[in-house]
XYZ file of C-alpha atoms in Angstrom:
737
model
C -17.702 -12.206 23.404
C -16.532 -9.111 25.214
C -17.699 -5.563 25.582
C -15.811 -2.517 24.332
C -15.832 0.725 26.309
C -17.076 3.618 24.233
C -16.224 7.191 25.071
C -18.924 9.745 25.814
C -21.684 7.176 26.411
C -23.880 7.399 29.470
C -24.765 3.906 30.688
C -28.091 3.079 32.331
C -27.647 0.473 35.051
C -29.741 -2.379 33.647
C -28.704 -5.457 31.588
C -31.585 -6.520 29.351
C -32.360 -8.944 26.518
C -33.338 -7.719 23.080
C -34.205 -9.594 19.893
C -34.435 -8.101 16.439
C -33.681 -8.370 12.751
C -30.720 -6.539 11.200
C -31.964 -4.090 8.583
C -28.640 -2.560 7.563
C -25.034 -2.197 8.635
C -24.127 1.461 9.198
C -20.484 0.920 10.084
C -18.113 -2.020 10.527
C -14.458 -1.769 11.568
C -12.460 -4.803 10.429
C -9.562 -4.035 12.770
C -11.445 -4.261 16.043
C -14.822 -5.717 15.025
C -16.783 -2.690 16.212
C -20.132 -2.535 14.397
C -23.029 -0.116 14.238
C -26.230 -1.713 12.925
C -29.849 -0.666 12.534
C -32.152 -3.358 13.913
C -35.934 -3.820 13.658
C -37.337 -4.813 17.076
C -40.894 -6.060 17.550
C -43.061 -3.486 19.335
C -40.861 -0.538 18.383
C -41.876 1.772 15.581
C -38.392 3.083 14.804
C -35.263 1.079 14.066
C -32.911 0.581 17.025
C -29.233 1.509 16.766
C -27.126 -1.387 18.040
C -23.389 -0.998 18.771
C -20.763 -3.561 19.736
C -18.865 -6.559 18.393
C -21.079 -8.472 15.965
C -19.824 -11.511 14.063
C -20.227 -11.126 10.281
C -23.468 -9.139 10.667
C -25.799 -9.704 7.725
C -28.970 -7.783 6.804
C -31.966 -10.046 7.391
C -30.209 -11.944 10.189
C -32.097 -12.259 13.490
C -29.960 -11.734 16.588
C -30.811 -12.271 20.251
C -28.767 -9.778 22.278
C -27.833 -9.244 25.891
C -26.756 -5.711 26.725
C -27.661 -2.283 28.022
C -29.386 0.829 26.797
C -27.126 3.854 26.543
C -27.569 7.464 25.562
C -24.931 8.914 23.245
C -24.744 12.742 23.541
C -24.629 13.126 19.744
C -26.434 10.087 18.337
C -29.033 9.507 21.022
C -30.380 6.188 22.277
C -28.322 3.082 21.452
C -28.270 -0.539 22.562
C -24.774 -1.628 23.562
C -24.278 -5.356 22.968
C -22.414 -7.370 25.585
C -23.121 -10.807 24.091
C -25.454 -12.145 21.445
C -26.561 -15.204 19.486
C -27.381 -15.372 15.794
C -30.721 -16.965 14.923
C -31.917 -18.241 11.563
C -34.208 -15.616 10.006
C -37.797 -16.787 10.441
C -39.804 -14.441 8.244
C -39.916 -14.523 4.452
C -38.686 -10.928 4.423
C -35.795 -11.817 6.711
C -34.744 -14.788 4.579
C -34.778 -12.616 1.459
C -32.636 -9.946 3.140
C -30.305 -12.628 4.535
C -29.687 -14.353 1.187
C -29.565 -11.115 -0.803
C -26.872 -9.577 1.386
C -24.002 -11.185 -0.535
C -23.417 -13.818 2.133
C -23.693 -16.623 -0.439
C -21.927 -16.374 -3.786
C -24.374 -16.935 -6.603
C -27.265 -15.234 -4.824
C -27.757 -11.498 -5.048
C -30.805 -9.355 -4.179
C -32.667 -10.179 -7.425
C -32.044 -13.921 -7.214
C -32.868 -13.956 -3.491
C -36.265 -12.428 -4.270
C -36.960 -15.129 -6.889
C -35.873 -18.000 -4.624
C -37.870 -16.790 -1.626
C -40.825 -16.065 -3.895
C -40.749 -19.735 -4.912
C -40.037 -21.451 -1.581
C -41.066 -18.936 1.091
C -40.187 -19.958 4.650
C -38.836 -23.301 3.424
C -36.027 -21.587 1.473
C -33.178 -22.250 3.913
C -34.253 -25.881 4.372
C -34.304 -26.338 0.595
C -30.750 -24.960 0.273
C -29.564 -27.123 3.162
C -31.260 -30.430 2.259
C -32.491 -30.490 -1.345
C -30.571 -27.758 -3.145
C -31.249 -29.359 -6.552
C -34.813 -27.997 -6.325
C -33.413 -24.537 -7.046
C -33.263 -25.579 -10.713
C -36.915 -24.605 -11.059
C -36.097 -20.950 -10.243
C -35.741 -18.771 -13.312
C -32.058 -17.972 -13.987
C -30.597 -20.838 -11.931
C -28.828 -23.646 -13.766
C -26.573 -26.497 -12.658
C -23.497 -24.281 -12.663
C -25.081 -21.716 -10.354
C -26.437 -24.450 -8.066
C -22.879 -25.769 -7.758
C -21.652 -22.268 -6.873
C -24.403 -21.770 -4.270
C -23.815 -25.224 -2.761
C -20.077 -24.650 -2.418
C -20.597 -21.189 -0.886
C -23.245 -22.526 1.533
C -20.962 -25.320 2.751
C -17.980 -22.977 3.062
C -20.091 -20.492 4.959
C -21.011 -23.159 7.521
C -17.333 -24.054 7.968
C -16.321 -20.422 8.141
C -19.050 -19.835 10.736
C -17.420 -22.399 13.028
C -14.069 -20.688 12.622
C -15.717 -17.302 13.098
C -17.418 -18.388 16.302
C -14.070 -19.555 17.694
C -12.111 -16.524 16.518
C -14.763 -13.979 17.484
C -14.683 -15.373 20.994
C -10.952 -14.635 20.984
C -11.035 -11.107 19.620
C -10.790 -11.540 15.835
C -13.144 -9.568 13.601
C -15.254 -11.424 11.060
C -13.456 -10.005 8.050
C -10.208 -11.714 8.986
C -11.907 -15.026 9.801
C -12.553 -15.584 6.100
C -8.886 -14.961 5.307
C -7.744 -17.280 8.099
C -10.070 -19.996 6.845
C -8.868 -19.514 3.265
C -5.215 -19.821 4.355
C -5.429 -22.730 6.818
C -8.704 -24.377 5.760
C -10.057 -26.957 8.208
C -6.829 -26.682 10.230
C -7.670 -23.077 11.181
C -8.703 -23.682 14.782
C -5.882 -26.162 15.670
C -3.247 -23.873 14.087
C -4.471 -20.816 15.979
C -4.641 -22.755 19.254
C -1.095 -24.055 18.834
C 0.551 -20.762 17.834
C -1.684 -17.716 17.360
C 1.373 -15.599 16.583
C 1.583 -17.293 13.180
C -1.348 -15.118 12.131
C 0.857 -12.015 12.279
C 3.190 -13.370 9.591
C 0.829 -15.582 7.567
C -2.277 -13.400 7.162
C -2.132 -9.976 5.491
C -3.848 -7.394 7.694
C -3.462 -9.262 10.991
C -0.601 -7.843 12.999
C 1.122 -8.854 16.192
C -1.260 -6.879 18.403
C -4.299 -8.835 17.179
C -2.414 -12.126 17.426
C -1.291 -11.166 20.931
C -4.891 -10.483 21.963
C -5.919 -13.927 20.709
C -2.978 -15.562 22.485
C -3.947 -13.900 25.765
C -7.488 -15.244 25.498
C -6.091 -18.701 24.730
C -4.079 -18.577 27.946
C -0.587 -17.790 26.652
C 1.551 -16.135 29.319
C 2.697 -12.559 28.799
C 6.218 -13.762 29.593
C 6.126 -16.765 27.261
C 9.132 -17.272 25.009
C 6.810 -17.683 22.024
C 5.352 -14.233 22.668
C 8.772 -12.631 23.153
C 10.114 -14.120 19.921
C 7.045 -13.082 17.932
C 7.154 -9.640 19.541
C 10.769 -9.035 18.494
C 9.970 -10.038 14.912
C 6.959 -7.719 15.004
C 9.054 -4.772 16.247
C 11.740 -5.379 13.602
C 9.077 -5.498 10.886
C 7.600 -2.231 12.164
C 11.068 -0.666 12.077
C 11.579 -1.985 8.541
C 8.312 -0.292 7.578
C 9.922 2.928 8.825
C 12.843 2.300 6.457
C 15.420 0.615 8.722
C 17.353 -2.340 7.322
C 18.757 -3.144 10.766
C 18.391 -1.674 14.246
C 21.010 -1.143 16.970
C 20.879 -3.952 19.533
C 20.435 -1.901 22.712
C 17.847 0.425 21.151
C 15.912 -2.606 19.915
C 15.873 -4.145 23.401
C 14.466 -0.894 24.812
C 11.704 -0.677 22.196
C 10.766 -4.342 22.773
C 10.550 -3.707 26.527
C 8.161 -0.810 25.930
C 6.007 -2.663 23.401
C 5.856 -6.053 25.116
C 6.002 -4.969 28.752
C 8.354 -7.779 29.755
C 11.778 -7.998 31.422
C 15.025 -7.405 29.552
C 16.363 -10.902 30.268
C 13.323 -12.520 28.578
C 13.848 -10.390 25.465
C 17.602 -11.097 25.412
C 16.982 -14.857 25.685
C 14.312 -14.754 22.987
C 16.588 -12.720 20.715
C 19.363 -15.250 21.184
C 16.940 -18.056 20.349
C 15.699 -16.529 17.089
C 19.317 -15.664 16.226
C 20.238 -19.359 16.539
C 17.229 -20.260 14.396
C 18.448 -17.722 11.771
C 15.220 -15.738 11.918
C 17.403 -12.738 12.746
C 21.114 -12.030 12.342
C 23.117 -10.187 14.983
C 26.273 -8.568 13.636
C 29.014 -7.378 15.971
C 30.999 -4.447 14.615
C 33.340 -4.082 17.586
C 36.393 -3.992 15.316
C 34.896 -1.516 12.850
C 36.403 1.967 13.093
C 33.330 3.663 11.586
C 31.045 2.501 14.407
C 30.855 5.048 17.209
C 27.773 4.019 19.212
C 25.959 0.695 19.549
C 28.350 -1.873 18.086
C 25.807 -4.641 17.568
C 23.141 -4.607 14.873
C 20.056 -6.800 14.578
C 18.723 -7.668 11.127
C 15.710 -9.663 10.061
C 17.427 -12.488 8.182
C 16.087 -11.493 4.752
C 17.444 -7.937 5.066
C 20.881 -9.138 6.154
C 21.011 -11.496 3.174
C 19.844 -8.740 0.821
C 22.237 -6.033 2.050
C 25.271 -8.307 1.876
C 24.021 -9.691 -1.428
C 23.793 -6.237 -3.037
C 27.433 -5.565 -2.186
C 28.679 -8.939 -3.443
C 26.666 -8.780 -6.688
C 27.850 -5.215 -7.294
C 31.459 -6.396 -6.902
C 30.891 -9.128 -9.504
C 29.305 -6.625 -11.905
C 32.113 -4.096 -11.543
C 34.874 -6.671 -12.015
C 33.479 -8.549 -15.025
C 34.432 -7.208 -18.475
C 31.750 -6.334 -21.041
C 31.163 -8.342 -24.220
C 30.094 -5.359 -26.357
C 32.823 -4.098 -28.663
C 34.633 -0.879 -27.810
C 33.580 2.240 -29.713
C 34.858 5.755 -30.267
C 32.596 7.556 -27.791
C 33.222 11.009 -29.273
C 32.068 9.831 -32.693
C 29.104 8.090 -31.069
C 28.015 11.304 -29.334
C 28.362 13.263 -32.568
C 26.355 10.584 -34.408
C 23.516 10.466 -31.844
C 23.152 14.257 -31.871
C 22.529 14.023 -35.612
C 20.089 11.172 -35.170
C 18.040 13.055 -32.560
C 18.588 16.496 -34.148
C 19.760 17.976 -30.829
C 22.807 19.612 -29.296
C 23.782 17.824 -26.088
C 25.003 19.920 -23.161
C 28.440 19.247 -21.690
C 27.000 17.452 -18.658
C 24.752 15.315 -20.837
C 27.745 14.275 -22.944
C 29.615 13.421 -19.745
C 26.745 11.209 -18.610
C 26.607 9.372 -21.952
C 30.389 8.917 -22.019
C 30.375 7.601 -18.448
C 27.505 5.197 -19.135
C 29.102 3.738 -22.264
C 32.612 3.375 -20.837
C 31.774 1.940 -17.375
C 30.049 -1.180 -16.103
C 27.763 0.590 -13.592
C 26.719 4.253 -13.715
C 24.304 6.329 -11.644
C 22.722 9.374 -13.312
C 20.853 11.628 -10.906
C 19.154 14.989 -11.283
C 15.937 16.902 -10.777
C 13.202 17.809 -13.261
C 14.258 19.624 -16.439
C 17.903 18.534 -16.241
C 17.862 16.282 -19.302
C 17.667 12.735 -17.899
C 15.167 11.711 -20.583
C 17.381 12.957 -23.424
C 20.341 11.064 -21.971
C 18.370 7.796 -21.764
C 17.184 8.207 -25.377
C 20.743 8.943 -26.577
C 22.255 5.935 -24.772
C 19.473 3.756 -26.140
C 20.177 4.864 -29.748
C 23.901 4.165 -29.412
C 23.415 0.651 -28.045
C 20.706 -0.157 -30.596
C 23.228 0.759 -33.298
C 25.600 -1.751 -31.698
C 22.818 -4.381 -31.919
C 22.990 -4.906 -28.159
C 20.284 -6.725 -26.193
C 18.641 -3.941 -24.179
C 16.192 -4.008 -21.270
C 14.431 -1.017 -19.713
C 12.777 -1.244 -16.294
C 11.209 0.811 -13.521
C 9.791 -0.045 -10.080
C 6.130 0.773 -10.846
C 3.737 0.203 -13.714
C 3.201 3.928 -14.228
C 6.936 4.657 -14.284
C 7.540 1.823 -16.751
C 4.705 3.050 -18.982
C 6.122 6.585 -18.944
C 9.580 5.243 -19.800
C 8.097 3.363 -22.776
C 6.292 6.473 -24.014
C 9.432 8.626 -23.749
C 11.826 6.182 -25.409
C 9.352 4.350 -27.740
C 11.082 1.175 -26.473
C 9.365 -1.461 -24.347
C 9.894 -1.013 -20.591
C 8.671 -3.342 -17.855
C 8.222 -3.215 -14.115
C 11.119 -4.852 -12.296
C 8.804 -7.547 -10.929
C 7.500 -8.367 -14.394
C 10.992 -8.352 -15.887
C 12.200 -10.739 -13.167
C 9.140 -12.950 -13.834
C 7.819 -13.109 -10.304
C 5.460 -16.006 -9.599
C 4.126 -16.865 -6.145
C 3.092 -20.300 -7.429
C 6.629 -21.050 -8.585
C 8.263 -19.683 -5.462
C 9.314 -16.117 -6.236
C 11.476 -14.426 -8.858
C 12.210 -16.796 -11.737
C 15.112 -14.679 -12.968
C 18.193 -15.001 -10.743
C 21.894 -15.905 -10.894
C 21.002 -19.388 -12.204
C 18.553 -18.022 -14.780
C 19.826 -14.503 -15.549
C 18.260 -11.877 -17.762
C 19.332 -11.847 -21.397
C 20.780 -8.377 -21.853
C 23.935 -6.464 -22.665
C 22.512 -3.209 -21.289
C 19.962 -2.571 -18.537
C 18.616 0.930 -17.842
C 16.591 1.330 -14.640
C 14.555 4.509 -14.054
C 13.159 5.914 -10.770
C 15.902 4.154 -8.824
C 15.172 6.154 -5.655
C 12.077 3.963 -5.241
C 13.980 0.663 -5.186
C 14.311 -0.796 -1.691
C 16.926 -3.201 -0.349
C 15.057 -6.451 -1.049
C 14.105 -5.551 -4.616
C 17.612 -4.282 -5.468
C 19.084 -7.566 -4.253
C 16.811 -9.627 -6.488
C 17.438 -7.290 -9.410
C 21.239 -7.497 -9.120
C 21.091 -11.283 -8.773
C 19.380 -11.501 -12.156
C 21.697 -9.167 -14.085
C 24.293 -11.059 -16.150
C 27.812 -10.283 -14.927
C 28.984 -8.937 -18.296
C 26.112 -6.454 -18.695
C 26.331 -2.671 -18.474
C 23.893 -1.193 -15.924
C 22.659 2.390 -15.739
C 20.614 3.556 -12.757
C 18.651 6.778 -13.284
C 16.869 8.625 -10.492
C 16.441 11.719 -8.376
C 18.293 11.277 -5.098
C 16.517 14.316 -3.606
C 13.117 12.628 -3.716
C 11.713 10.631 -0.833
C 13.521 7.337 -0.293
C 11.839 4.014 -1.044
C 8.704 3.017 0.832
C 10.439 -0.253 1.696
C 13.503 -0.542 3.922
C 16.790 1.010 2.887
C 18.123 4.038 1.027
C 19.777 2.237 -1.848
C 20.310 5.092 -4.316
C 21.689 7.515 -1.698
C 23.928 4.867 -0.120
C 25.269 3.835 -3.527
C 26.091 7.419 -4.493
C 27.819 8.178 -1.191
C 29.863 4.960 -1.278
C 31.898 6.211 -4.283
C 32.077 2.624 -5.534
C 30.364 3.433 -8.846
C 30.552 6.327 -11.273
C 27.993 9.064 -10.571
C 26.937 11.908 -12.850
C 24.880 14.596 -11.126
C 22.840 16.795 -13.467
C 22.220 20.333 -12.189
C 21.688 22.462 -15.301
C 18.055 23.362 -16.010
C 17.415 23.599 -19.740
C 15.783 26.563 -21.460
C 12.406 24.938 -22.111
C 12.199 23.705 -18.524
C 12.998 27.216 -17.260
C 9.646 28.331 -18.667
C 7.876 26.129 -16.115
C 7.303 27.409 -12.595
C 6.864 23.780 -11.509
C 10.445 22.965 -12.528
C 11.941 26.213 -11.220
C 10.092 25.980 -7.905
C 11.022 22.325 -7.446
C 14.693 23.291 -7.633
C 14.133 26.237 -5.273
C 12.456 23.933 -2.748
C 15.361 21.513 -3.037
C 17.741 24.391 -2.237
C 15.664 25.480 0.773
C 14.191 28.554 -0.959
C 10.509 29.507 -0.750
C 9.017 29.071 -4.261
C 7.789 31.900 -6.458
C 4.137 32.231 -7.443
C 4.515 34.885 -10.121
C 3.745 33.728 -13.647
C 6.493 33.315 -16.245
C 5.613 34.891 -19.610
C 1.905 34.438 -18.866
C 2.496 30.731 -18.414
C 1.548 30.091 -14.818
C 1.473 26.416 -13.894
C 2.026 26.818 -10.138
C -0.478 28.376 -7.707
C -0.807 28.816 -3.959
C -4.257 29.414 -2.444
C -3.870 30.732 1.083
C -6.333 29.338 3.593
C -5.707 28.793 7.284
C -8.831 26.928 8.376
C -8.617 23.159 7.557
C -12.385 23.064 6.921
C -11.949 25.750 4.252
C -8.878 23.976 2.822
C -11.011 20.856 2.420
C -13.820 22.802 0.753
C -11.434 24.480 -1.720
C -9.741 21.179 -2.617
C -13.120 19.661 -3.512
C -14.046 22.724 -5.592
C -10.676 22.651 -7.377
C -10.868 18.948 -8.201
C -14.490 18.835 -9.286
C -15.087 22.244 -10.900
C -12.434 24.954 -11.030
C -9.465 23.085 -12.537
C -11.509 21.043 -15.067
C -13.361 24.177 -16.198
C -10.304 26.422 -16.570
C -7.660 23.960 -17.781
C -9.874 21.377 -19.516
C -8.529 18.489 -17.423
C -10.481 15.293 -16.844
C -11.332 15.506 -13.123
C -10.748 11.803 -12.420
C -7.940 10.839 -14.800
C -5.899 14.046 -14.931
C -6.175 15.495 -11.411
C -4.630 13.897 -8.327
C -4.815 15.146 -4.742
C -1.550 14.433 -2.857
C -1.365 14.780 0.904
C 1.470 14.356 3.430
C -0.452 12.089 5.790
C -3.428 9.757 6.191
C -5.110 11.227 9.259
C -6.798 14.555 9.846
C -9.392 16.604 8.005
C -7.195 16.917 4.908
C -5.448 13.572 5.310
C -6.004 10.939 2.627
C -8.650 8.989 4.578
C -11.095 11.872 5.027
C -10.288 13.468 1.670
C -11.207 10.206 -0.051
C -14.574 10.047 1.681
C -15.378 13.646 0.790
C -14.131 13.379 -2.789
C -15.949 10.081 -3.306
C -19.195 11.736 -2.239
C -18.470 14.615 -4.606
C -17.414 12.544 -7.625
C -19.364 9.341 -7.184
C -22.269 9.658 -4.720
C -24.783 6.889 -4.074
C -26.015 4.268 -1.655
C -25.096 1.106 -3.574
C -21.715 -0.541 -3.176
C -19.769 -2.932 -0.969
C -18.456 -2.171 2.499
C -15.072 -3.349 3.696
C -14.397 -2.232 7.242
C -15.006 1.505 7.340
C -14.567 1.883 3.567
C -17.310 1.819 0.975
C -16.616 1.056 -2.671
C -18.915 1.903 -5.544
C -18.830 1.205 -9.269
C -16.771 3.930 -11.049
C -14.651 4.630 -7.933
C -10.987 5.492 -8.401
C -8.931 3.044 -6.311
C -5.334 2.117 -5.515
C -3.680 -1.238 -4.836
C -1.716 -1.016 -1.555
C 0.271 -4.261 -1.599
C 2.063 -6.276 -4.244
C -0.228 -9.017 -5.561
C 1.915 -11.128 -7.832
C -0.883 -13.555 -8.682
C -2.969 -10.720 -10.083
C 0.105 -8.979 -11.558
C -0.722 -5.674 -9.844
C 1.493 -3.836 -7.439
C 1.603 -1.397 -4.565
C 0.677 2.048 -5.907
C -1.155 0.930 -9.065
C -4.283 3.032 -9.654
C -7.451 1.607 -11.200
C -11.163 2.131 -11.614
C -13.969 -0.134 -10.405
C -15.802 -1.225 -13.549
C -18.423 -3.475 -12.024
C -19.633 -4.873 -8.699
C -21.442 -8.225 -8.888
C -23.476 -8.653 -5.725
C -24.349 -12.255 -6.528
C -20.794 -13.533 -7.004
C -19.414 -11.015 -4.489
C -16.778 -9.975 -6.994
C -15.507 -6.674 -8.341
C -13.862 -5.982 -11.671
C -11.199 -3.269 -11.447
C -9.431 -1.913 -14.522
C -5.707 -1.123 -14.102
C -4.345 0.637 -17.201
C -6.828 -1.185 -19.413
C -6.333 -4.616 -17.806
C -9.414 -5.927 -15.981
C -8.679 -7.707 -12.700
C -11.245 -9.684 -10.683
C -11.334 -9.161 -6.904
C -13.214 -11.190 -4.346
C -14.875 -8.916 -1.798
C -12.787 -10.502 0.964
C -9.650 -9.176 -0.796
C -10.704 -5.549 -0.580
C -8.301 -4.736 2.257
C -5.719 -4.592 -0.567
C -7.636 -1.693 -2.119
C -8.186 1.901 -0.975
C -9.926 4.846 -2.576
C -7.479 6.908 -4.622
C -9.127 10.289 -5.133
C -6.419 11.398 -2.679
C -3.169 9.507 -2.063
C -0.163 10.027 0.165
C 2.939 11.615 -1.344
C 4.849 8.388 -0.653
C 2.356 6.394 -2.704
C 2.662 8.852 -5.612
C 6.353 8.120 -6.212
C 7.104 6.957 -9.715
C 3.929 8.566 -11.054
C 3.238 11.818 -12.863
C -0.126 13.525 -13.208
C -1.207 16.409 -15.454
C -2.395 18.281 -12.351
C -1.815 17.854 -8.620
C -3.466 19.516 -5.630
C -1.448 19.550 -2.407
C -2.799 20.578 1.017
C -0.062 22.222 3.100
C -1.302 22.845 6.649
C 0.396 23.180 10.008
C -1.545 20.152 11.324
C 0.828 18.070 9.146
C 3.998 19.640 10.603
C 5.305 16.301 11.919
C 5.584 15.004 8.350
C 6.384 18.231 6.521
C 9.926 18.004 5.239
C 11.787 19.310 2.219
C 12.090 16.082 0.235
C 8.381 15.322 0.750
C 7.280 18.715 -0.631
C 9.836 18.408 -3.437
C 8.520 14.938 -4.344
C 4.897 16.149 -4.318
C 5.632 19.147 -6.557
C 7.600 17.076 -9.077
C 4.596 14.762 -9.565
C 2.767 17.557 -11.437
C 3.453 17.783 -15.191
C 1.303 20.756 -16.192
C -0.238 22.190 -13.023
C 0.496 22.305 -9.296
C -1.907 23.941 -6.847
C -1.075 24.197 -3.149
C -3.785 25.009 -0.627
C -2.986 26.031 2.946
C -0.601 28.394 4.662
C 2.781 29.673 3.574
C 3.867 29.215 7.175
C 3.343 25.452 6.837
C 5.147 25.485 3.487
C 8.106 27.329 5.042
C 8.216 24.828 7.939
C 8.504 21.972 5.474
C 11.081 23.590 3.207
C 13.323 24.540 6.138
C 13.143 21.000 7.507
C 15.881 19.232 5.547
C 16.667 16.737 8.313
C 15.977 13.508 6.470
C 14.958 10.864 8.958
C 17.885 8.556 9.597
C 17.521 5.068 8.235
C 19.747 2.402 9.731
C 21.495 0.769 6.773
C 25.038 -0.431 6.289
C 24.942 -0.721 2.519
C 27.150 2.333 1.980
C 29.904 0.860 4.164
C 29.642 -2.555 2.509
C 29.926 -0.951 -0.939
C 32.877 1.206 0.137
C 34.712 -1.950 1.184
C 34.484 -3.454 -2.335
């Protein structure tokens, strides 16, 4: 156990012992284990605030602490824990609190009260030694006894792992995940190579693994640490969008992060290159390379980038099986079928898509992409072709289905991903059955996903990629749509004409102005104002107005459902109007209450709006999916969350995959549309304010966009068209086809 230094705390110079019973957990940070608890101490009338690293603190638990009294300038007297020992709760009240805390699946507060009412102080002995006696408690049958027994045994095993890990700097929340992944091998695995945690356990990064390794005696200069550190840095860079990173720049970053000599990093890099964990490419002979001539890829990105180029070459060079048609007659026919008159550019897009193997159609809102997709679909249905429609996210796929009245799937679902079976089941050996594939929201597709998609497309198929290249690039590494367009290896149709109906929307007109670097207009069009700017400089007032807009003003004036129709989009996570704080404030406004489950510094309640933040293929839900908590079962420690009408069960230990979604980042909103969006635009966000981010946020709103902040901040963002460089070589590889 170790002490953490807390800022602004005045320490009195005496180390003392203190024993008490945990009444409630006020705050628990999963990342560093820091806990604030309220503890009942004998002889003291008021509860004592205890701060420090506590291992899986549970209400009702008795802890014997060694520490010091401190005086926080804001929160007053606190006891700062240096080390402590958990004791079995002795009192009947303590046992009831302990069992009812959710520690043991199968026992919630109500059942804990019944059990303790029956067995009193003998309760824990009964569970430990003669658990079958629980059958005499009302509501407990053999099935529940089995559940309680299993949870009790697991908890004892987990406690051993927790004790070991806590002593080496791991918070209790991750101990459960480590135990679930490695089982009884947890301690030996961590002792042998703690850096495995960074790649094997979601939520545990290199820095935590490095802290554990240090406590286990691993040298700062060890080769194992250097190798793991390089992989960590490359993964961090991939999270920033880079498919590779220049060799010399990577060495410099690794030096700064790891604090070790260049020669150790170079040797470690050579070692993991030999082991094919990374690939180092030397472009010394390439004329297009002007700076660092060596590039370092994580192996999977190198395979994917090269694979995209090779699969694209196969697609482009394989003839189609669908019979040739008179495209002019087809266009005339489809106009009659849809009772529309296609614009010249729309006809060009349809002609290009029908006559070529691979086509990219790109354009902003109101430029007719939907009409083009529907027209192409009608033509190929007439030809009795096998057609597939796909999009990167569930929301985008659902919208595509609604627009075309033809079934669309997420790319993952279409490729039949299964973690149990080892990944995507559709590939070059088991390709998709289609003559035509149309993919929407292509700007969201990253390098890895595009590789797996292209592998699964039959060589003779026609492929049409639809997207808006001016939106933010994919969250994952790469800039596939932009690189593909700039490579000139495939046919591209860029739509730039805004149609009459779309011109009546300020949202559409302003989106195009923003994209051109022009400050948007806020004057209504023919009394149809769907775009507003509320000027407010003070972030506290911006926050207040956002809450009023979401909960009262917009629902009252526009008759929108406050939870389902209105979405707050923000450029960043931190700050007063970042997503983290906005979610806390909006949760308290929409769904107040004391009940719920705590995961780290987040509290979830029934009826909360939440978002999945990582792909979970077993549950068939993906990064960016939004749901609603239907029920929280304190006895089984499970939540039921509804995603688009599908109920998914979550164990409480899986809640680091879930965040509140009253406010989400602009990046996370890609592929989604909402009836109304509220966007804070403040100068505190200037580091992230850029043209394509504001453009993406505005184009998420279908019927209403409201910005709150300063026009100065808006102007800063619109003028900033310097898209952050992503290191990819896909464009060059495609050009060389």
